[in-house]
Coordinates of C-alpha atoms and ligand atoms in Angstrom, one line a residue:
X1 CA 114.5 153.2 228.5
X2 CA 116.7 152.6 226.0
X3 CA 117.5 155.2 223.0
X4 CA 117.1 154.6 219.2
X5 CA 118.5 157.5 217.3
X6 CA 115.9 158.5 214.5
X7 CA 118.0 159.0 211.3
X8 CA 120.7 157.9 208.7
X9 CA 123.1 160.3 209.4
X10 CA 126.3 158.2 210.0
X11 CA 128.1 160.7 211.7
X12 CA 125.4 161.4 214.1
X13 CA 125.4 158.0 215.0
X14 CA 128.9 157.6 215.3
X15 CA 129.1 160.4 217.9
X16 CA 125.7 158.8 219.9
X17 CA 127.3 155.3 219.7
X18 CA 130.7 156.7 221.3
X19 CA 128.8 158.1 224.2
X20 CA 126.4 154.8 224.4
X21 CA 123.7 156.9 223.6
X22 CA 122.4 155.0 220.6
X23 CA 120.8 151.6 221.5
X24 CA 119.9 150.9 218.0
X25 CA 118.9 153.5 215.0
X26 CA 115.5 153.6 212.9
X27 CA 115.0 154.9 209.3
X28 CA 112.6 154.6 207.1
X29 CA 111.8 156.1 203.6
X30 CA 111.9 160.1 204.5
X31 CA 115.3 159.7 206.6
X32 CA 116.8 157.6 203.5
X33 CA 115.9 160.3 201.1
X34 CA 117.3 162.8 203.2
X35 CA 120.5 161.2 203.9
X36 CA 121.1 161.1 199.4
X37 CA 122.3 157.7 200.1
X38 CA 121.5 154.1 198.5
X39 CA 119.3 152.5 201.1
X40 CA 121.6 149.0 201.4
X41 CA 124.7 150.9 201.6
X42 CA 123.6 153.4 203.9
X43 CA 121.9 150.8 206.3
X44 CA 124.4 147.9 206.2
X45 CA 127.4 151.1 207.6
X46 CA 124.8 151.7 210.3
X47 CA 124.4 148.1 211.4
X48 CA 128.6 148.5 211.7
X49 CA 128.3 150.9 214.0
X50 CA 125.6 150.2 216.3
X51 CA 124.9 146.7 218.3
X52 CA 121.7 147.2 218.5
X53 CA 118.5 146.9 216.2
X54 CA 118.5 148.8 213.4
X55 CA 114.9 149.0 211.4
X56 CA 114.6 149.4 208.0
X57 CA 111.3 149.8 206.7
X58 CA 109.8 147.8 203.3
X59 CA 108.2 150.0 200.8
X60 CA 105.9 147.1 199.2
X61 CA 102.3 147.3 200.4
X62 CA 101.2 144.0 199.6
X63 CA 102.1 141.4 202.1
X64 CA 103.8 138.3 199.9
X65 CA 105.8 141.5 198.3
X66 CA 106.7 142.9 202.0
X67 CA 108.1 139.4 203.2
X68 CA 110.7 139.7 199.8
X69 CA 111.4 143.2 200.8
X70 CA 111.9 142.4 204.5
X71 CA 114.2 138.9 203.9
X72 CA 116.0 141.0 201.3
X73 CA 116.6 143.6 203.8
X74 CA 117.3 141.7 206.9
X75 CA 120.3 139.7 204.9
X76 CA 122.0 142.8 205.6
X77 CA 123.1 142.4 208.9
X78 CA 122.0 140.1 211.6
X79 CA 120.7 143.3 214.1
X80 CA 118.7 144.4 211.5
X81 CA 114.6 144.9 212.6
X82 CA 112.1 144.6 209.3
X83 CA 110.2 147.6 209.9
X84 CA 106.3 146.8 208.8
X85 CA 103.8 149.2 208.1
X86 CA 101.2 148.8 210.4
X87 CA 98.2 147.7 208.1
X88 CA 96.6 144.0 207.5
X89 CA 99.2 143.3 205.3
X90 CA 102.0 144.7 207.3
X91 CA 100.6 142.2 209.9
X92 CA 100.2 139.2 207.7
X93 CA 104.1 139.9 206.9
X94 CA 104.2 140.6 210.8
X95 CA 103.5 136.9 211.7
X96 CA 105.7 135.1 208.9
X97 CA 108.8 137.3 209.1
X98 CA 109.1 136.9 213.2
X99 CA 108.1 133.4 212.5
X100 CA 111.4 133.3 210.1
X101 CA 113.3 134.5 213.8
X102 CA 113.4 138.0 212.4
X103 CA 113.1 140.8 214.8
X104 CA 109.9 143.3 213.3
X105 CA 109.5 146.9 214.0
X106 CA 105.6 147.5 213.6
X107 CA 105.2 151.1 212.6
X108 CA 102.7 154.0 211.8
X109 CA 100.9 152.7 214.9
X110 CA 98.1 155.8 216.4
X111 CA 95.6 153.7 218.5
X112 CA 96.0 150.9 220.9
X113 CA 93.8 148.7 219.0
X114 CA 96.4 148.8 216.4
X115 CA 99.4 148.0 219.3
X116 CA 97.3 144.9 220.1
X117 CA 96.8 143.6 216.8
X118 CA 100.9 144.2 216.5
X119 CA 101.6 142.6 220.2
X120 CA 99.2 139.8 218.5
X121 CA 100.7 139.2 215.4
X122 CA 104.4 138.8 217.3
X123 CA 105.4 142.3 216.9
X124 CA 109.2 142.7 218.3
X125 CA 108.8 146.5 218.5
X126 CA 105.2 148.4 218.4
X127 CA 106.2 152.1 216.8
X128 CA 103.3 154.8 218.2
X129 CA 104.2 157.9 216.4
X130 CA 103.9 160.5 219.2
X131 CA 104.5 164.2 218.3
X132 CA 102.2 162.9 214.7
X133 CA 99.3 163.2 217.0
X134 CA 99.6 166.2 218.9
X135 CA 100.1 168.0 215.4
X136 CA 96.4 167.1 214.6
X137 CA 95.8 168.5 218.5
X138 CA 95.3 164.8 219.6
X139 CA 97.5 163.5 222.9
X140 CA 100.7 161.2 221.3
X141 CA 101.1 160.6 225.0
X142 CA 98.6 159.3 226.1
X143 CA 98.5 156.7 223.1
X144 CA 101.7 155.3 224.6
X145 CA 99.9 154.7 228.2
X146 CA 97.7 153.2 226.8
X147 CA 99.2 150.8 225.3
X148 CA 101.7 150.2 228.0
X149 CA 98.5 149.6 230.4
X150 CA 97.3 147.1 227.6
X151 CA 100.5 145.3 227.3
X152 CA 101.0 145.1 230.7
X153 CA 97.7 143.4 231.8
X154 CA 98.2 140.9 229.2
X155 CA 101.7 140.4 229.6
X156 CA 102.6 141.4 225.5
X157 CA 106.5 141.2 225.2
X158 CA 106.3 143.2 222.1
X159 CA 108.2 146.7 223.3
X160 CA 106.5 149.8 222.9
X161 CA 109.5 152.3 220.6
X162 CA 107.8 155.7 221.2
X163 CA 108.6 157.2 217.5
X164 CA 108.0 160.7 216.2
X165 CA 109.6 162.0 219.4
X166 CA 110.0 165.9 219.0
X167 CA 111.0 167.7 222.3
X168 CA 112.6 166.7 225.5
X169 CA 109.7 166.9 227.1
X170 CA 108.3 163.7 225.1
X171 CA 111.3 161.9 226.4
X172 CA 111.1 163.0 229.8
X173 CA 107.0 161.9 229.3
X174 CA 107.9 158.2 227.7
X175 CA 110.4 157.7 230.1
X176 CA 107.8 158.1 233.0
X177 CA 105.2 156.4 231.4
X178 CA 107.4 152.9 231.2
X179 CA 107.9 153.1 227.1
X180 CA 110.6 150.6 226.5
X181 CA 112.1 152.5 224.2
X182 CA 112.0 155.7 222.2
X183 CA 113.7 156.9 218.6
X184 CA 114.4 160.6 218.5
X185 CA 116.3 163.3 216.2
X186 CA 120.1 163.0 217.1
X187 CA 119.7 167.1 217.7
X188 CA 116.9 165.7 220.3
X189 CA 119.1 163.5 222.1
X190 CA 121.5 166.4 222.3
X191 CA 119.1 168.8 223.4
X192 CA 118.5 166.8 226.9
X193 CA 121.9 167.6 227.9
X194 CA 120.7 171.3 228.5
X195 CA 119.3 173.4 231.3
X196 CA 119.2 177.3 231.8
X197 CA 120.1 176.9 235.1
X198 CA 122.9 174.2 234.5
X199 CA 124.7 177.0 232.1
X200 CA 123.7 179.5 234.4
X201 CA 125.4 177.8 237.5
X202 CA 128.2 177.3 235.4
X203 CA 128.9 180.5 234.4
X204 CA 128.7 181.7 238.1
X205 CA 131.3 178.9 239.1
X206 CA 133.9 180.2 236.3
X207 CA 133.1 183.7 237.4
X208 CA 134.5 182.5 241.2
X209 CA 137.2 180.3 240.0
X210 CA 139.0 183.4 237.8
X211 CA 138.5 185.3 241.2
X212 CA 140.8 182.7 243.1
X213 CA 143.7 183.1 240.9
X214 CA 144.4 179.6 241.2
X215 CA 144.7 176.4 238.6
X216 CA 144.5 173.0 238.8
X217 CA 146.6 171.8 236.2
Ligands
G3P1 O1 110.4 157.0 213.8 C1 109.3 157.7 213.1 C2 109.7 159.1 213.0 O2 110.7 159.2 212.1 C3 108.6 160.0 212.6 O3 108.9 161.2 213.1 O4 108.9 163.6 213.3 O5 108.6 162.5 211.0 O6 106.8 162.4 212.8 P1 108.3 162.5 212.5

């Protein structure tokens, strides 16, 4: 599965990307706002950084006005993926903009009638927002089998990006569940690193070692 860090915090990135933990980023409107920075700027640095796609979503509803948005925004950089909404419009935009060779992140996806219509319209990534549904006490993931049930009895090559990952658990979950790919918090991504009994073992092994008197260097 590959990772997509969920921000436009540059220096987050920058420390993913070292580790190759950072396949690609995603942003959209919230993440700009909270990073304070001018979204061209902000997202052509990114594209420097990581190899991978990096989405940036279009803020026009009406689809003639999304395909402007998303040419504007994809002669930023060539890994750059047009992020869509998912509506009729965003899919209209969908079919020209992957037409144009452009690689389209469609998002605000919660049912897998709305995956299909994505896979349909040429989708490159599907986003189903995950941790979105289990705050209204639906299951985020069981949207993403779903879809990757549906996709994988028609043979769609659109890949699923679970999105709206909150927890550790929801990576563990996609991971299991065959999600292609799935865009998290950088303090996520960070968070899988830990385990009680990993620090706990740890501890224990210091603990010992101090005992021996020895070092190695
Ligand atoms: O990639 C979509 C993601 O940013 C949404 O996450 O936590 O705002 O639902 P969240």
């Amino acid at each position: 599965m590959k990772f997509f860090v969920d921000t436009a915090d540059v220096a987050a990135i920058r420390e993913l990307a070292e580790l190759g933990m950072a396949d690609g980023v995603t942003t959209n409107p919230s993440l700009i706002l909270k990073s304070g920075r001018d979204i061209v700027e902000v997202t052509r640095e990114i594209c420097g950084i990581v190899e991978g796609p990096v989405s940036a979503e279009v803020v026009a509803t009406e689809a003639a006005a999304m395909i402007a948005e998303g040419r504007r925004l994809a002669a930023i950089a060539p890994n750059i993926a047009v992020k869509l909404p998912l509506t009729w419009d965003g899919l209209r935009a969908c079919k020209v903009l992957t037409g144009e060779g452009f690689m389209v992140n469609v998002t605000l996806c919660f049912s897998v009638n709305q995956a299909l219509l994505a896979a349909k319209a040429g989708a490159t990534f599907v986003s189903p927002f995950v941790g979105r549904l289990d705050d209204i006490n639906l299951d985020g993931m069981q949207l993403i089998a779903g879809i990757r049930q549906v996709y994988d009895n028609y043979d769609f090559r659109t890949q699923i990006l679970a999105a709206s990952i909150r927890s550790v658990n929801h990576v563990a979950e996609a991971a299991r569940i065959g999600a292609d790919v799935m865009t998290a918090p950088p303090a996520v991504i960070k968070a899988l690193a830990s385990h009680p009994l990993t620090d706990r073992g740890l501890d224990q092994f210091l603990a010992d070692w101090r005992k021996t008197g020895q070092k190695i260097l």
